[in-house]
XYZ file of N, CA and C in Angstrom:
492
model
N 16.032 -117.716 45.611
C 16.664 -117.279 44.059
C 17.117 -118.625 43.446
N 18.243 -118.722 44.759
C 19.383 -120.096 44.299
C 18.489 -121.150 44.003
N 17.784 -121.431 44.584
C 16.881 -122.614 44.565
C 15.957 -122.276 43.125
N 15.745 -121.520 43.002
C 14.696 -121.073 41.844
C 15.236 -121.600 40.277
N 16.703 -121.204 40.471
C 17.509 -121.290 39.358
C 17.764 -122.752 39.247
N 18.470 -123.398 40.762
C 19.080 -124.915 40.584
C 17.905 -126.134 39.964
N 16.506 -125.621 40.272
C 15.640 -126.485 40.385
C 14.449 -126.144 39.143
N 15.119 -125.299 38.269
C 14.193 -124.613 37.238
C 12.593 -124.433 37.357
N 12.838 -124.007 39.207
C 10.754 -123.273 38.997
C 10.690 -121.718 38.811
N 9.212 -121.839 39.021
C 9.106 -120.363 39.322
C 9.004 -119.925 40.511
N 9.194 -118.675 40.525
C 9.008 -118.175 42.153
C 7.694 -116.813 41.856
N 7.285 -117.428 43.097
C 6.074 -116.200 43.126
C 5.862 -116.113 44.204
N 6.030 -114.720 44.151
C 5.994 -114.085 45.550
C 4.949 -113.181 45.863
N 4.295 -113.418 47.060
C 3.347 -112.835 47.869
C 3.302 -111.736 48.885
N 3.195 -109.954 48.074
C 3.402 -109.254 48.885
C 2.469 -108.671 49.901
N 1.212 -109.551 49.851
C 0.171 -108.756 50.747
C 0.576 -108.095 51.794
N 1.920 -108.761 52.953
C 2.166 -108.187 54.230
C 3.067 -107.128 53.895
N 3.819 -107.151 52.780
C 5.053 -107.040 52.990
C 5.278 -105.230 52.199
N 4.690 -105.366 50.864
C 4.473 -104.186 49.821
C 4.004 -102.933 50.931
N 4.516 -101.624 50.599
C 4.178 -100.564 51.433
C 4.576 -100.451 52.716
N 5.232 -101.399 53.485
C 5.915 -101.180 54.417
C 6.948 -101.783 55.167
N 7.670 -102.989 53.897
C 9.191 -103.205 54.255
C 9.847 -102.795 53.038
N 11.035 -102.496 53.078
C 12.191 -102.043 52.142
C 12.298 -100.745 52.431
N 13.500 -99.898 52.142
C 13.666 -98.609 52.242
C 12.664 -97.849 51.699
N 11.534 -98.213 50.525
C 10.834 -97.150 50.194
C 9.629 -97.821 50.130
N 9.222 -98.961 50.921
C 8.127 -99.385 51.194
C 8.055 -100.169 49.824
N 8.753 -100.603 49.057
C 8.405 -101.477 48.223
C 8.191 -103.241 48.044
N 8.694 -103.760 49.056
C 8.311 -104.690 49.894
C 9.602 -105.885 50.114
N 9.046 -107.275 50.303
C 10.340 -107.947 50.273
C 11.489 -108.049 49.661
N 11.062 -107.796 48.434
C 12.560 -107.785 47.390
C 13.446 -106.525 47.513
N 12.799 -105.307 48.199
C 13.757 -104.561 48.341
C 14.324 -104.350 49.782
N 13.531 -104.790 50.571
C 14.058 -105.342 52.320
C 15.456 -106.187 51.826
N 15.192 -107.176 50.938
C 16.174 -108.061 51.176
C 17.332 -108.061 50.144
N 17.453 -106.876 49.282
C 17.840 -106.847 48.232
C 17.986 -107.765 47.147
N 16.928 -107.809 46.967
C 16.678 -109.026 45.572
C 16.243 -107.981 44.393
N 16.816 -108.443 43.390
C 16.377 -107.865 42.077
C 14.966 -108.424 41.620
N 13.773 -107.523 41.815
C 12.551 -107.926 41.403
C 12.499 -108.915 40.061
N 13.181 -108.673 38.904
C 13.017 -108.884 37.789
C 13.567 -110.700 38.086
N 14.093 -110.931 39.209
C 14.318 -112.288 39.540
C 13.525 -113.499 39.960
N 12.272 -112.319 40.370
C 10.892 -113.184 40.760
C 10.080 -113.299 39.243
N 9.592 -114.454 39.015
C 8.737 -114.230 38.188
C 7.631 -113.679 38.303
N 6.872 -114.205 39.301
C 5.648 -113.328 39.556
C 5.170 -112.912 40.994
N 5.105 -111.081 40.903
C 4.716 -110.981 42.457
C 3.187 -110.250 42.640
N 2.677 -111.253 43.660
C 1.368 -110.712 43.592
C 1.189 -110.200 45.189
N -0.146 -109.053 45.330
C -0.683 -108.610 46.074
C -2.117 -108.287 46.611
N -2.147 -107.930 47.369
C -3.675 -107.037 47.667
C -3.414 -105.450 47.798
N -4.229 -105.042 47.220
C -4.302 -103.663 47.977
C -4.876 -102.759 48.760
N -5.472 -104.138 49.371
C -6.708 -103.774 50.776
C -6.150 -103.595 51.891
N -4.724 -103.741 52.272
C -3.673 -103.620 53.544
C -3.045 -102.446 53.448
N -1.585 -102.316 53.078
C -1.228 -100.737 53.213
C -1.923 -99.952 52.371
N -2.163 -100.283 51.155
C -2.710 -99.300 50.105
C -4.138 -98.615 50.876
N -4.415 -99.505 51.385
C -6.147 -98.956 52.099
C -7.069 -98.922 50.851
N -6.941 -99.746 49.810
C -8.053 -99.819 48.698
C -8.623 -101.319 48.673
N -8.637 -101.287 47.479
C -9.295 -102.860 47.198
C -8.401 -103.391 45.866
N -8.704 -104.673 46.150
C -8.507 -105.265 44.873
C -7.074 -105.945 44.791
N -6.631 -106.067 44.035
C -5.061 -107.078 43.894
C -4.318 -106.070 42.880
N -2.779 -106.656 42.873
C -2.267 -106.880 41.776
C -1.345 -108.251 41.207
N -1.028 -108.189 40.223
C 0.225 -109.308 39.471
C 0.970 -108.638 38.654
N 2.454 -108.704 38.982
C 3.230 -108.300 38.277
C 4.669 -108.993 38.083
N 4.921 -109.031 36.863
C 5.721 -110.231 36.386
C 6.130 -109.595 34.647
N 6.820 -110.520 34.334
C 7.499 -110.211 32.713
C 5.999 -110.155 32.023
N 6.306 -109.679 30.718
C 4.907 -109.816 29.910
C 4.336 -110.776 29.642
N 4.651 -112.131 29.346
C 4.516 -113.468 28.834
C 3.823 -114.092 30.576
N 4.401 -113.992 31.505
C 3.717 -114.126 32.623
C 2.186 -113.513 33.098
N 1.864 -112.260 32.950
C 0.983 -111.410 32.918
C -0.146 -111.841 32.092
N 0.354 -111.779 30.700
C -0.596 -112.254 29.689
C -1.256 -113.726 29.948
N -0.176 -114.792 30.480
C -0.565 -116.234 30.728
C -1.648 -116.021 32.291
N -1.697 -115.283 32.563
C -2.564 -115.202 33.818
C -3.794 -114.726 33.525
N -3.719 -113.268 32.700
C -4.907 -112.770 31.960
C -5.642 -113.744 30.559
N -5.337 -114.741 30.113
C -5.394 -115.641 29.380
C -5.948 -116.908 30.254
N -5.772 -117.308 30.808
C -5.978 -118.579 31.551
C -6.537 -118.541 33.381
N -6.694 -117.446 33.485
C -7.495 -116.907 34.599
C -8.940 -117.249 34.602
N -9.860 -117.614 35.726
C -11.272 -117.780 35.592
C -11.579 -116.512 34.980
N -12.718 -116.837 34.107
C -13.294 -115.744 33.949
C -13.652 -114.501 35.139
N -14.460 -115.326 35.926
C -14.897 -113.972 36.916
C -14.146 -113.298 37.674
N -12.632 -113.732 37.664
C -11.809 -112.807 38.392
C -11.784 -111.770 37.728
N -11.651 -111.236 36.379
C -11.207 -109.952 35.568
C -13.021 -109.618 35.310
N -14.024 -109.985 35.603
C -15.019 -109.583 35.342
C -15.834 -108.549 35.863
N -14.983 -107.890 36.354
C -15.307 -106.206 37.253
C -14.297 -105.610 37.471
N -14.907 -104.234 37.037
C -13.789 -103.176 37.305
C -13.544 -102.775 38.461
N -12.537 -102.129 39.179
C -12.119 -101.982 40.423
C -12.558 -100.246 40.130
N -13.872 -100.441 41.614
C -14.214 -99.449 41.718
C -13.332 -98.069 41.418
N -13.657 -96.856 40.859
C -12.952 -95.618 40.864
C -12.349 -95.278 42.080
N -13.131 -95.511 43.170
C -12.579 -94.893 44.422
C -11.604 -95.609 44.982
N -11.430 -97.085 44.645
C -10.716 -97.520 45.406
C -9.356 -97.499 44.387
N -9.189 -97.195 43.115
C -8.274 -97.196 42.463
C -7.909 -95.712 42.255
N -8.491 -95.009 42.741
C -7.765 -93.298 43.233
C -7.127 -93.656 44.433
N -7.794 -94.335 45.082
C -6.991 -94.186 46.810
C -5.611 -95.313 46.616
N -6.044 -96.327 45.844
C -4.665 -97.067 45.689
C -3.291 -96.257 44.845
N -3.889 -95.718 44.079
C -2.550 -94.941 43.257
C -1.998 -93.354 43.699
N -3.281 -92.913 44.441
C -2.590 -91.946 45.589
C -1.539 -92.368 46.785
N -2.307 -93.350 47.271
C -0.849 -93.849 48.096
C 0.327 -94.219 47.826
N 0.208 -95.077 46.437
C 1.773 -95.399 46.182
C 2.277 -94.033 46.124
N 1.393 -92.966 45.328
C 2.223 -91.701 45.057
C 2.861 -91.086 46.449
N 2.137 -91.029 47.618
C 2.414 -90.888 48.703
C 3.762 -91.294 49.050
N 3.729 -92.861 49.315
C 5.322 -93.539 49.360
C 5.815 -93.219 48.673
N 5.935 -92.889 47.417
C 7.002 -92.215 46.037
C 7.758 -90.371 46.908
N 6.451 -89.955 47.072
C 7.269 -88.347 47.182
C 7.276 -88.127 48.647
N 7.122 -88.896 49.968
C 7.283 -88.475 51.090
C 7.584 -89.535 51.926
N 9.192 -89.596 51.773
C 9.587 -91.171 52.367
C 9.877 -90.700 53.954
N 9.202 -89.816 54.221
C 9.149 -89.923 55.745
C 8.060 -90.064 56.001
N 7.192 -90.657 55.720
C 6.283 -92.033 56.219
C 6.582 -93.311 56.373
N 7.437 -93.679 55.636
C 8.265 -95.309 56.140
C 9.025 -95.167 57.087
N 9.470 -93.515 57.542
C 10.702 -93.323 58.716
C 9.695 -93.013 59.874
N 8.345 -92.702 59.708
C 7.753 -92.641 60.749
C 7.256 -93.734 61.065
N 6.656 -94.511 60.115
C 6.162 -95.774 60.605
C 7.606 -96.846 61.271
N 8.713 -96.539 60.952
C 9.813 -97.695 61.569
C 10.090 -96.707 63.056
N 9.420 -95.614 63.423
C 10.021 -95.090 64.256
C 8.545 -96.091 65.589
N 7.214 -95.795 64.967
C 6.284 -96.482 65.557
C 6.430 -97.572 66.353
N 7.074 -98.452 64.639
C 7.539 -99.905 65.284
C 8.365 -100.035 66.201
N 9.515 -98.899 66.326
C 10.284 -99.387 67.431
C 9.587 -99.025 68.729
N 8.598 -97.752 68.935
C 8.026 -97.550 69.964
C 7.202 -98.764 70.509
N 6.615 -99.507 69.687
C 5.624 -100.832 69.514
C 6.909 -101.896 70.596
N 7.632 -102.326 69.552
C 8.352 -102.997 70.514
C 9.151 -102.624 71.796
N 9.504 -101.204 72.155
C 9.765 -100.884 73.604
C 8.767 -101.337 74.517
N 7.221 -101.178 74.103
C 6.549 -101.157 74.829
C 6.165 -102.941 74.816
N 6.350 -103.766 74.238
C 6.759 -105.277 74.642
C 7.809 -105.695 75.547
N 8.401 -104.884 75.806
C 9.765 -105.230 76.415
C 8.741 -105.543 77.967
N 8.046 -104.892 78.979
C 7.987 -105.208 80.257
C 6.963 -106.625 80.162
N 6.392 -107.170 79.347
C 5.264 -108.370 79.026
C 6.789 -109.357 78.285
N 7.685 -109.363 78.830
C 9.053 -110.041 77.629
C 8.755 -111.638 78.513
N 8.573 -111.592 79.779
C 8.528 -112.847 80.913
C 7.352 -113.282 80.518
N 6.229 -113.463 79.886
C 4.903 -114.132 79.189
C 4.581 -113.982 77.917
N 5.556 -113.314 77.376
C 5.263 -113.538 75.371
C 6.303 -112.935 74.612
N 6.394 -113.686 73.742
C 7.544 -113.087 73.045
C 6.539 -112.584 71.319
N 7.538 -112.227 70.796
C 6.978 -111.628 69.326
C 8.025 -112.631 68.043
N 6.678 -113.136 67.444
C 7.789 -114.356 66.374
C 7.837 -113.754 64.877
N 7.518 -111.848 64.824
C 7.684 -111.144 63.659
C 9.086 -110.595 63.712
N 9.484 -110.212 62.474
C 10.764 -109.652 62.507
C 10.453 -107.965 63.042
N 11.881 -107.654 63.523
C 11.653 -106.098 64.502
C 11.265 -105.467 63.402
N 11.348 -105.395 62.659
C 11.025 -104.125 61.297
C 9.575 -104.537 60.749
N 9.047 -105.583 60.941
C 7.425 -105.777 60.317
C 6.684 -104.883 61.303
N 5.608 -104.165 60.793
C 4.479 -103.489 61.454
C 3.657 -104.783 62.117
N 3.255 -105.906 61.722
C 2.694 -106.725 61.922
C 3.455 -107.703 62.667
N 2.721 -107.356 64.345
C 3.605 -108.349 65.036
C 2.402 -109.392 65.634
N 2.979 -110.301 65.322
C 2.656 -111.695 65.904
C 2.719 -112.356 67.188
N 2.206 -111.590 68.231
C 2.176 -111.992 69.501
C 1.966 -113.682 70.153
N 2.784 -113.943 70.769
C 2.775 -115.644 71.194
C 3.125 -115.637 72.805
N 2.476 -116.176 73.302
C 2.381 -116.309 74.839
C 3.148 -117.684 75.188
N 4.396 -117.388 76.116
C 5.517 -118.482 75.748
C 4.447 -119.529 76.415
N 5.176 -120.953 76.132
C 4.714 -122.131 76.225
C 4.963 -122.524 77.976
N 5.747 -122.206 78.610
C 6.174 -122.087 79.889
C 5.069 -121.814 80.857
N 4.679 -120.405 80.213
C 3.631 -119.364 80.707
C 2.472 -120.370 80.923
N 2.012 -120.824 79.946
C 0.903 -121.312 79.295
C 0.512 -122.433 80.292
N 1.927 -123.314 80.237
C 1.515 -124.451 81.357
C 1.391 -124.157 82.861
N 2.538 -123.693 83.375
C 2.655 -123.060 84.271
C 1.050 -122.493 85.158
N 0.724 -121.463 84.584
C -0.560 -121.232 85.241
C -1.835 -121.719 84.554
N -1.768 -123.064 83.822
C -2.401 -123.648 83.207
C -3.696 -123.005 82.473
N -3.109 -122.355 81.437
C -4.646 -121.106 81.425
C -4.807 -121.987 79.711
N -6.236 -121.887 80.083
C -7.367 -122.163 78.934
C -6.891 -121.378 77.719
N -7.514 -121.876 76.369
C -7.399 -121.246 75.471
C -7.843 -119.806 75.577
N -9.593 -119.610 76.286
C -10.000 -118.474 76.696
C -9.310 -117.458 77.448
N -8.580 -118.177 78.394
C -7.617 -117.581 79.534
C -6.437 -116.551 78.491
N -6.194 -117.266 77.693
C -4.829 -117.109 76.758
C -5.357 -115.812 75.379
N -6.614 -115.998 75.337
C -7.381 -114.852 74.299
C -7.637 -114.102 75.477
N -7.900 -113.848 76.168
C -8.279 -112.766 77.182
C -6.581 -112.043 77.486
N -5.853 -112.976 77.909
C -4.657 -111.992 78.431
C -4.083 -111.161 77.276
N -4.126 -112.028 76.174
C -3.896 -111.261 75.048
C -4.432 -109.751 74.903
N -6.083 -110.074 74.891
C -6.985 -108.677 74.508
C -6.567 -107.818 75.384
N -6.419 -108.001 76.863
C -5.874 -107.112 77.875
C -4.600 -106.384 77.668
N -3.316 -107.119 76.679
C -2.488 -106.273 76.618
C -2.721 -105.385 75.438
N -3.760 -105.768 74.287
C -3.806 -105.093 73.169
C -4.471 -103.662 74.054
N -5.560 -104.180 74.556
C -6.328 -102.892 75.088
C -5.499 -101.962 75.878
N -4.518 -102.260 76.824
C -3.650 -101.293 77.232
C -2.841 -100.327 76.473
């Protein structure tokens, strides 16, 4: 936000993987990082991830959203969201707002998953933040080189970990 102000840039935040999972109530990276969402010019995201629906969203000031509406390619807004997907997204948001225990349960599941990674810590590490439910697992370079693992070997090893 400071760089945006200093250099007079627009700040566009992609909440695809943070909306619904990060922040005290699941409102995404702005809530998680204690940033006023009004400081972000445009917040975009997909409703297919944590909302288990379809489509996407663009949030911002009236001027920004109107600009997107007017200048976007016509095919972007040519088809309405199916009613089932709209209801699914709406109900999921309602659940997040009225059932704060869902986020608490998610946090506990994430902690459980992190504890399951500990026995494998000699082989791999997770590049994700500890509170992120999307865990990007990477084999340590020294393991790859010392064991002369091919790409296929690496993929199989990671698949074995997932299957376990």
